[in-house]
PDB file of C-alpha atoms and ligand atoms in Angstrom:
ATOM      1  CA  MET A  11      92.001 147.471 183.975  1.00 49.00           C
ATOM      2  CA  SER A  12      90.256 144.519 182.395  1.00 53.00           C
ATOM      3  CA  ARG A  13      92.061 141.166 182.138  1.00 52.00           C
ATOM      4  CA  LYS A  14      92.245 141.578 178.351  1.00 53.00           C
ATOM      5  CA  ASN A  15      93.804 145.068 178.643  1.00 55.00           C
ATOM      6  CA  GLN A  16      96.214 143.848 181.308  1.00 53.00           C
ATOM      7  CA  ASP A  17      97.411 141.040 179.024  1.00 52.00           C
ATOM      8  CA  LYS A  18      97.798 143.479 176.119  1.00 55.00           C
ATOM      9  CA  SER A  19      99.789 145.902 178.288  1.00 52.00           C
ATOM     10  CA  SER A  20     102.167 143.235 179.598  1.00 50.00           C
ATOM     11  CA  THR A  21     102.732 141.898 176.064  1.00 48.00           C
ATOM     12  CA  GLU A  22     103.591 145.433 174.904  1.00 51.00           C
ATOM     13  CA  ASN A  23     105.987 145.905 177.845  1.00 51.00           C
ATOM     14  CA  LEU A  24     107.667 142.623 177.028  1.00 47.00           C
ATOM     15  CA  THR A  25     107.930 143.494 173.341  1.00 49.00           C
ATOM     16  CA  ASN A  26     109.230 146.993 174.119  1.00 53.00           C
ATOM     17  CA  GLY A  27     111.760 145.560 176.611  1.00 55.00           C
ATOM     18  CA  THR A  28     112.991 143.024 174.108  1.00 60.00           C
ATOM     19  CA  ARG A  29     113.176 145.680 171.397  1.00 61.00           C
ATOM     20  CA  ARG A  30     115.028 148.048 173.755  1.00 62.00           C
ATOM     21  CA  ASN A  31     117.551 145.315 174.654  1.00 64.00           C
ATOM     22  CA  PHE A  32     118.017 144.487 171.017  1.00 59.00           C
ATOM     23  CA  LEU A  33     118.637 148.132 170.119  1.00 58.00           C
ATOM     24  CA  LYS A  34     121.101 148.506 173.004  1.00 61.00           C
ATOM     25  CA  GLN A  35     123.070 145.430 171.971  1.00 60.00           C
ATOM     26  CA  SER A  36     123.077 146.475 168.323  1.00 61.00           C
ATOM     27  CA  SER A  37     124.477 149.905 169.219  1.00 62.00           C
ATOM     28  CA  LEU A  38     127.195 148.279 171.324  1.00 55.00           C
ATOM     29  CA  ILE A  39     128.187 145.934 168.517  1.00 58.00           C
ATOM     30  CA  THR A  40     128.175 148.818 166.019  1.00 62.00           C
ATOM     31  CA  ALA A  41     130.282 150.953 168.364  1.00 59.00           C
ATOM     32  CA  LEU A  42     132.825 148.160 168.754  1.00 55.00           C
ATOM     33  CA  ALA A  43     132.896 147.515 165.029  1.00 63.00           C
ATOM     34  CA  LEU A  44     133.547 151.203 164.357  1.00 65.00           C
ATOM     35  CA  ALA A  45     136.110 151.653 167.153  1.00 67.00           C
ATOM     36  CA  PRO A  46     139.596 152.481 165.922  1.00 71.00           C
ATOM     37  CA  ALA A  47     142.065 149.589 166.009  1.00 77.00           C
ATOM     38  CA  THR A  48     144.043 151.296 168.807  1.00 74.00           C
ATOM     39  CA  VAL A  49     140.977 151.309 171.080  1.00 73.00           C
ATOM     40  CA  VAL A  50     140.304 147.644 170.399  1.00 73.00           C
ATOM     41  CA  LYS A  51     143.993 146.796 171.010  1.00 76.00           C
ATOM     42  CA  ALA A  52     143.981 148.702 174.321  1.00 78.00           C
ATOM     43  CA  ALA A  53     140.877 146.779 175.419  1.00 76.00           C
ATOM     44  CA  GLU A  54     142.562 143.504 174.460  1.00 77.00           C
ATOM     45  CA  ASN A  55     145.731 144.383 176.392  1.00 77.00           C
ATOM     46  CA  GLN A  56     143.682 145.236 179.457  1.00 77.00           C
ATOM     47  CA  TRP A  57     141.934 141.896 179.158  1.00 74.00           C
ATOM     48  CA  ASP A  58     145.293 140.058 178.819  1.00 73.00           C
ATOM     49  CA  GLU A  59     146.598 141.760 181.970  1.00 71.00           C
ATOM     50  CA  LYS A  60     143.468 140.795 183.878  1.00 68.00           C
ATOM     51  CA  LEU A  61     143.804 137.204 182.672  1.00 68.00           C
ATOM     52  CA  ALA A  62     147.480 137.102 183.719  1.00 67.00           C
ATOM     53  CA  ASP A  63     146.477 138.301 187.214  1.00 66.00           C
ATOM     54  CA  VAL A  64     144.089 135.365 187.522  1.00 67.00           C
ATOM     55  CA  PHE A  65     146.835 132.869 186.644  1.00 73.00           C
ATOM     56  CA  GLU A  66     149.454 133.558 189.270  1.00 89.00           C
ATOM     57  CA  LYS A  67     152.695 131.676 188.890  1.00 94.00           C
ATOM     58  CA  MET A  68     153.374 128.665 191.050  1.00 95.00           C
ATOM     59  CA  PRO A  69     156.659 126.949 191.957  1.00 96.00           C
ATOM     60  CA  VAL A  70     157.383 123.553 190.423  1.00 98.00           C
ATOM     61  CA  THR A  71     160.473 121.351 190.352  1.00 98.00           C
ATOM     62  CA  LEU A  72     161.129 119.052 187.411  1.00 98.00           C
ATOM     63  CA  GLU A  73     164.027 116.762 186.674  1.00 98.00           C
ATOM     64  CA  VAL A  74     164.581 117.032 182.941  1.00 98.00           C
ATOM     65  CA  ASN A  75     167.208 114.824 181.300  1.00 98.00           C
ATOM     66  CA  GLY A  76     168.885 114.353 184.685  1.00 97.00           C
ATOM     67  CA  VAL A  77     168.999 118.063 185.561  1.00 98.00           C
ATOM     68  CA  LYS A  78     166.779 119.537 188.290  1.00 98.00           C
ATOM     69  CA  HIS A  79     164.950 122.747 187.436  1.00 98.00           C
ATOM     70  CA  SER A  80     163.056 124.918 189.916  1.00 98.00           C
ATOM     71  CA  LEU A  81     160.607 126.965 187.909  1.00 97.00           C
ATOM     72  CA  GLN A  82     157.745 129.411 188.313  1.00 96.00           C
ATOM     73  CA  VAL A  83     154.879 128.546 185.973  1.00 97.00           C
ATOM     74  CA  GLU A  84     151.276 129.533 185.480  1.00 95.00           C
ATOM     75  CA  PRO A  85     148.971 126.617 186.333  1.00 95.00           C
ATOM     76  CA  ARG A  86     147.520 126.636 182.810  1.00 95.00           C
ATOM     77  CA  VAL A  87     150.899 126.087 181.092  1.00 97.00           C
ATOM     78  CA  THR A  88     151.533 122.720 179.464  1.00 98.00           C
ATOM     79  CA  LEU A  89     154.665 120.642 179.902  1.00 98.00           C
ATOM     80  CA  LEU A  90     155.296 121.071 176.172  1.00 98.00           C
ATOM     81  CA  ASP A  91     155.379 124.863 176.447  1.00 98.00           C
ATOM     82  CA  THR A  92     157.543 124.765 179.576  1.00 98.00           C
ATOM     83  CA  LEU A  93     160.080 122.498 177.865  1.00 98.00           C
ATOM     84  CA  ARG A  94     160.195 124.602 174.730  1.00 98.00           C
ATOM     85  CA  GLU A  95     159.705 128.147 176.050  1.00 98.00           C
ATOM     86  CA  GLN A  96     161.331 128.078 179.485  1.00 98.00           C
ATOM     87  CA  LEU A  97     163.953 125.358 179.165  1.00 98.00           C
ATOM     88  CA  ASN A  98     164.753 125.889 175.460  1.00 98.00           C
ATOM     89  CA  LEU A  99     164.415 122.164 174.754  1.00 98.00           C
ATOM     90  CA  THR A 100     162.947 122.649 171.305  1.00 98.00           C
ATOM     91  CA  GLY A 101     163.581 119.080 170.117  1.00 98.00           C
ATOM     92  CA  THR A 102     160.092 118.264 171.404  1.00 98.00           C
ATOM     93  CA  LYS A 103     157.775 119.549 168.700  1.00 98.00           C
ATOM     94  CA  LYS A 104     154.376 121.192 168.782  1.00 98.00           C
ATOM     95  CA  GLY A 105     152.198 119.791 166.010  1.00 98.00           C
ATOM     96  CA  CYS A 106     148.505 119.901 166.835  1.00 98.00           C
ATOM     97  CA  ASP A 107     148.739 121.026 170.505  1.00 98.00           C
ATOM     98  CA  ARG A 108     145.678 118.864 171.240  1.00 97.00           C
ATOM     99  CA  GLY A 109     146.827 115.279 171.632  1.00 98.00           C
ATOM    100  CA  GLN A 110     146.308 114.126 168.071  1.00 98.00           C
ATOM    101  CA  CYS A 111     149.719 113.951 166.388  1.00 98.00           C
ATOM    102  CA  GLY A 112     152.296 112.664 168.916  1.00 98.00           C
ATOM    103  CA  ALA A 113     154.967 115.185 167.865  1.00 98.00           C
ATOM    104  CA  CYS A 114     155.273 116.288 171.508  1.00 98.00           C
ATOM    105  CA  THR A 115     155.925 112.796 172.959  1.00 98.00           C
ATOM    106  CA  VAL A 116     158.248 112.709 175.991  1.00 98.00           C
ATOM    107  CA  HIS A 117     158.792 110.196 178.793  1.00 98.00           C
ATOM    108  CA  VAL A 118     157.565 111.006 182.298  1.00 98.00           C
ATOM    109  CA  ASP A 119     158.914 108.598 184.891  1.00 98.00           C
ATOM    110  CA  GLY A 120     159.630 106.229 181.997  1.00 97.00           C
ATOM    111  CA  VAL A 121     156.138 106.370 180.460  1.00 98.00           C
ATOM    112  CA  ARG A 122     155.450 108.079 177.115  1.00 98.00           C
ATOM    113  CA  ILE A 123     152.944 110.915 177.158  1.00 98.00           C
ATOM    114  CA  ASN A 124     151.767 113.723 174.900  1.00 98.00           C
ATOM    115  CA  SER A 125     153.322 116.701 176.657  1.00 98.00           C
ATOM    116  CA  CYS A 126     150.772 119.080 175.095  1.00 98.00           C
ATOM    117  CA  LEU A 127     148.085 117.396 177.218  1.00 98.00           C
ATOM    118  CA  SER A 128     149.950 117.543 180.521  1.00 98.00           C
ATOM    119  CA  LEU A 129     149.993 120.619 182.760  1.00 98.00           C
ATOM    120  CA  THR A 130     153.478 121.379 184.046  1.00 98.00           C
ATOM    121  CA  ILE A 131     152.366 121.682 187.656  1.00 97.00           C
ATOM    122  CA  THR A 132     151.036 118.110 187.619  1.00 98.00           C
ATOM    123  CA  ASN A 133     154.584 116.902 186.948  1.00 98.00           C
ATOM    124  CA  GLN A 134     155.993 118.204 190.235  1.00 98.00           C
ATOM    125  CA  GLY A 135     159.055 116.122 191.214  1.00 98.00           C
ATOM    126  CA  LYS A 136     158.801 113.842 188.154  1.00 98.00           C
ATOM    127  CA  LYS A 137     161.611 112.719 185.885  1.00 98.00           C
ATOM    128  CA  ILE A 138     161.181 113.892 182.303  1.00 98.00           C
ATOM    129  CA  THR A 139     163.179 112.623 179.350  1.00 98.00           C
ATOM    130  CA  THR A 140     163.099 114.484 176.060  1.00 98.00           C
ATOM    131  CA  ILE A 141     164.809 113.678 172.759  1.00 98.00           C
ATOM    132  CA  GLU A 142     167.779 115.762 173.951  1.00 98.00           C
ATOM    133  CA  GLY A 143     168.265 113.329 176.843  1.00 98.00           C
ATOM    134  CA  LEU A 144     168.406 110.083 174.822  1.00 97.00           C
ATOM    135  CA  ALA A 145     171.986 110.233 173.555  1.00 96.00           C
ATOM    136  CA  LYS A 146     174.909 109.637 175.892  1.00 94.00           C
ATOM    137  CA  GLY A 147     177.238 112.454 174.969  1.00 92.00           C
ATOM    138  CA  ASP A 148     178.255 111.861 171.352  1.00 93.00           C
ATOM    139  CA  GLU A 149     176.828 108.358 171.361  1.00 97.00           C
ATOM    140  CA  LEU A 150     173.338 108.287 169.874  1.00 97.00           C
ATOM    141  CA  HIS A 151     170.616 106.065 171.326  1.00 97.00           C
ATOM    142  CA  PRO A 152     170.174 102.859 169.255  1.00 97.00           C
ATOM    143  CA  MET A 153     166.734 104.113 168.156  1.00 98.00           C
ATOM    144  CA  GLN A 154     168.279 107.331 166.834  1.00 98.00           C
ATOM    145  CA  GLU A 155     170.921 105.282 164.985  1.00 97.00           C
ATOM    146  CA  ALA A 156     168.212 103.043 163.520  1.00 98.00           C
ATOM    147  CA  PHE A 157     166.152 105.984 162.244  1.00 98.00           C
ATOM    148  CA  ILE A 158     169.253 107.283 160.449  1.00 98.00           C
ATOM    149  CA  LYS A 159     170.153 103.830 159.091  1.00 97.00           C
ATOM    150  CA  HIS A 160     166.618 103.205 157.772  1.00 97.00           C
ATOM    151  CA  ASP A 161     165.985 106.782 156.646  1.00 97.00           C
ATOM    152  CA  GLY A 162     162.946 106.878 158.943  1.00 98.00           C
ATOM    153  CA  PHE A 163     162.069 110.510 158.236  1.00 97.00           C
ATOM    154  CA  GLN A 164     161.682 113.081 155.531  1.00 97.00           C
ATOM    155  CA  CYS A 165     160.989 116.597 156.890  1.00 98.00           C
ATOM    156  CA  GLY A 166     161.847 115.407 160.412  1.00 98.00           C
ATOM    157  CA  TYR A 167     159.098 117.302 162.201  1.00 98.00           C
ATOM    158  CA  CYS A 168     157.511 114.187 163.707  1.00 98.00           C
ATOM    159  CA  THR A 169     160.803 112.368 164.242  1.00 98.00           C
ATOM    160  CA  SER A 170     161.600 113.230 167.852  1.00 98.00           C
ATOM    161  CA  GLY A 171     158.089 112.114 168.860  1.00 98.00           C
ATOM    162  CA  GLN A 172     158.409 108.933 166.772  1.00 98.00           C
ATOM    163  CA  ILE A 173     161.759 108.076 168.362  1.00 98.00           C
ATOM    164  CA  MET A 174     160.497 108.726 171.922  1.00 98.00           C
ATOM    165  CA  SER A 175     157.450 106.571 171.216  1.00 98.00           C
ATOM    166  CA  GLY A 176     159.545 103.844 169.589  1.00 98.00           C
ATOM    167  CA  VAL A 177     161.838 103.608 172.627  1.00 98.00           C
ATOM    168  CA  ALA A 178     158.834 103.375 174.968  1.00 98.00           C
ATOM    169  CA  LEU A 179     157.090 100.866 172.701  1.00 97.00           C
ATOM    170  CA  ILE A 180     159.910  98.327 173.008  1.00 97.00           C
ATOM    171  CA  LYS A 181     160.002  98.833 176.788  1.00 97.00           C
ATOM    172  CA  GLU A 182     156.225  98.261 176.924  1.00 96.00           C
ATOM    173  CA  GLY A 183     156.668  94.935 175.076  1.00 96.00           C
ATOM    174  CA  HIS A 184     154.548  96.047 172.132  1.00 95.00           C
ATOM    175  CA  ALA A 185     157.013  95.683 169.285  1.00 97.00           C
ATOM    176  CA  ASN A 186     156.593  91.987 168.551  1.00 96.00           C
ATOM    177  CA  SER A 187     155.288  92.228 164.982  1.00 97.00           C
ATOM    178  CA  GLU A 188     154.742  94.785 162.252  1.00 97.00           C
ATOM    179  CA  PRO A 189     150.974  95.030 162.883  1.00 98.00           C
ATOM    180  CA  GLU A 190     151.589  95.435 166.614  1.00 98.00           C
ATOM    181  CA  ILE A 191     154.158  98.186 166.027  1.00 98.00           C
ATOM    182  CA  ARG A 192     151.774  99.972 163.653  1.00 98.00           C
ATOM    183  CA  GLU A 193     148.938  99.682 166.189  1.00 98.00           C
ATOM    184  CA  PHE A 194     150.923 100.964 169.151  1.00 98.00           C
ATOM    185  CA  MET A 195     152.600 103.731 167.130  1.00 98.00           C
ATOM    186  CA  SER A 196     149.265 104.910 165.741  1.00 98.00           C
ATOM    187  CA  GLY A 197     149.269 107.978 168.005  1.00 98.00           C
ATOM    188  CA  ASN A 198     152.319 109.305 166.156  1.00 98.00           C
ATOM    189  CA  ILE A 199     151.363 110.834 162.832  1.00 98.00           C
ATOM    190  CA  CYS A 200     153.859 111.338 159.990  1.00 98.00           C
ATOM    191  CA  ARG A 201     152.590 113.639 157.276  1.00 97.00           C
ATOM    192  CA  CYS A 202     155.519 112.617 155.077  1.00 98.00           C
ATOM    193  CA  GLY A 203     154.372 108.995 155.204  1.00 97.00           C
ATOM    194  CA  ALA A 204     157.662 107.519 156.428  1.00 98.00           C
ATOM    195  CA  TYR A 205     155.758 104.750 158.249  1.00 98.00           C
ATOM    196  CA  PRO A 206     157.327 101.671 156.565  1.00 98.00           C
ATOM    197  CA  ARG A 207     160.838 102.915 157.358  1.00 98.00           C
ATOM    198  CA  ILE A 208     159.861 103.891 160.915  1.00 98.00           C
ATOM    199  CA  VAL A 209     158.578 100.338 161.445  1.00 98.00           C
ATOM    200  CA  ASN A 210     161.830  98.930 160.008  1.00 98.00           C
ATOM    201  CA  ALA A 211     163.862 101.070 162.404  1.00 98.00           C
ATOM    202  CA  ILE A 212     161.860  99.943 165.428  1.00 98.00           C
ATOM    203  CA  GLN A 213     162.058  96.284 164.379  1.00 97.00           C
ATOM    204  CA  ASP A 214     165.811  96.627 163.991  1.00 97.00           C
ATOM    205  CA  VAL A 215     166.227  97.952 167.518  1.00 97.00           C
ATOM    206  CA  LYS A 216     163.881  95.313 168.882  1.00 96.00           C
ATOM    207  CA  ASN A 217     165.970  92.609 167.175  1.00 94.00           C
ATOM    208  CA  GLY A 218     169.244  94.171 168.297  1.00 91.00           C
ATOM    209  CA  ASN A 219     170.492  94.766 164.729  1.00 75.00           C
ATOM    210  CA  GLN A 220     170.582  98.527 164.803  1.00 65.00           C
ATOM    211  CA  SER A 221     174.330  99.060 164.339  1.00 50.00           C
TER     212      SER A 221
HETATM  213 FE1  LIG B   2     150.878 117.072 171.283  1.00 96.35          FE
HETATM  214 FE2  LIG B   2     150.174 116.959 168.723  1.00 96.35          FE
HETATM  215  S1  LIG B   2     151.386 118.452 169.727  1.00 96.35           S
HETATM  216  S2  LIG B   2     149.818 115.497 170.277  1.00 96.35           S
HETATM  217 FE1  LIG B   3     157.787 114.696 158.006  1.00 96.35          FE
HETATM  218 FE2  LIG B   3     157.202 112.697 159.630  1.00 96.35          FE
HETATM  219  S1  LIG B   3     159.055 113.020 158.559  1.00 96.35           S
HETATM  220  S2  LIG B   3     156.073 114.478 159.288  1.00 96.35           S
END
């Protein structure tokens, strides 16, 4: 075969191969689109089971609000989900689930973190404090008292995160002025716009006037 014919033949093969692949893929997509919902659901369930097999549970021990818990968790599970789903500590809220709103703020070994960004297994042996662990029995934490006194919330969804952040903020030494409080509380979003009253509450606790 001449060089020209060879080139023509390989171009045709390539084109035919590409066309064949395209037709195959199109038929597959059409078949899936036309499959009854039950078939699609069964395929999804199978996929979920396979995924669950990949993520085998691992043992982890956490001390939450002074109580030790030995748990079995999948390595992909966040501290937020473990607190809410396994330990029923639903005071810690899920807002964005991606580190942008601060609703899930808890203390780990005394430091505030977004629990939606922390895998449970990385907290092995650590001490976690949630909003449920702030009060001493019937006696509210001064920051909780101050939020009530200053009406530092409206719908309340962000409030547990705001309070946990506010407590940590004072401990960090970052509550010395209104601009500083606003700056260091900027990771905690309040869609109701209760910011001025949140700042007042934090300033009150900082100045020891909360009661
Ligand atoms: Fe964690 Fe929004 S839920 S930062
Ligand atoms: Fe509603 Fe803050 S009180 S989001």
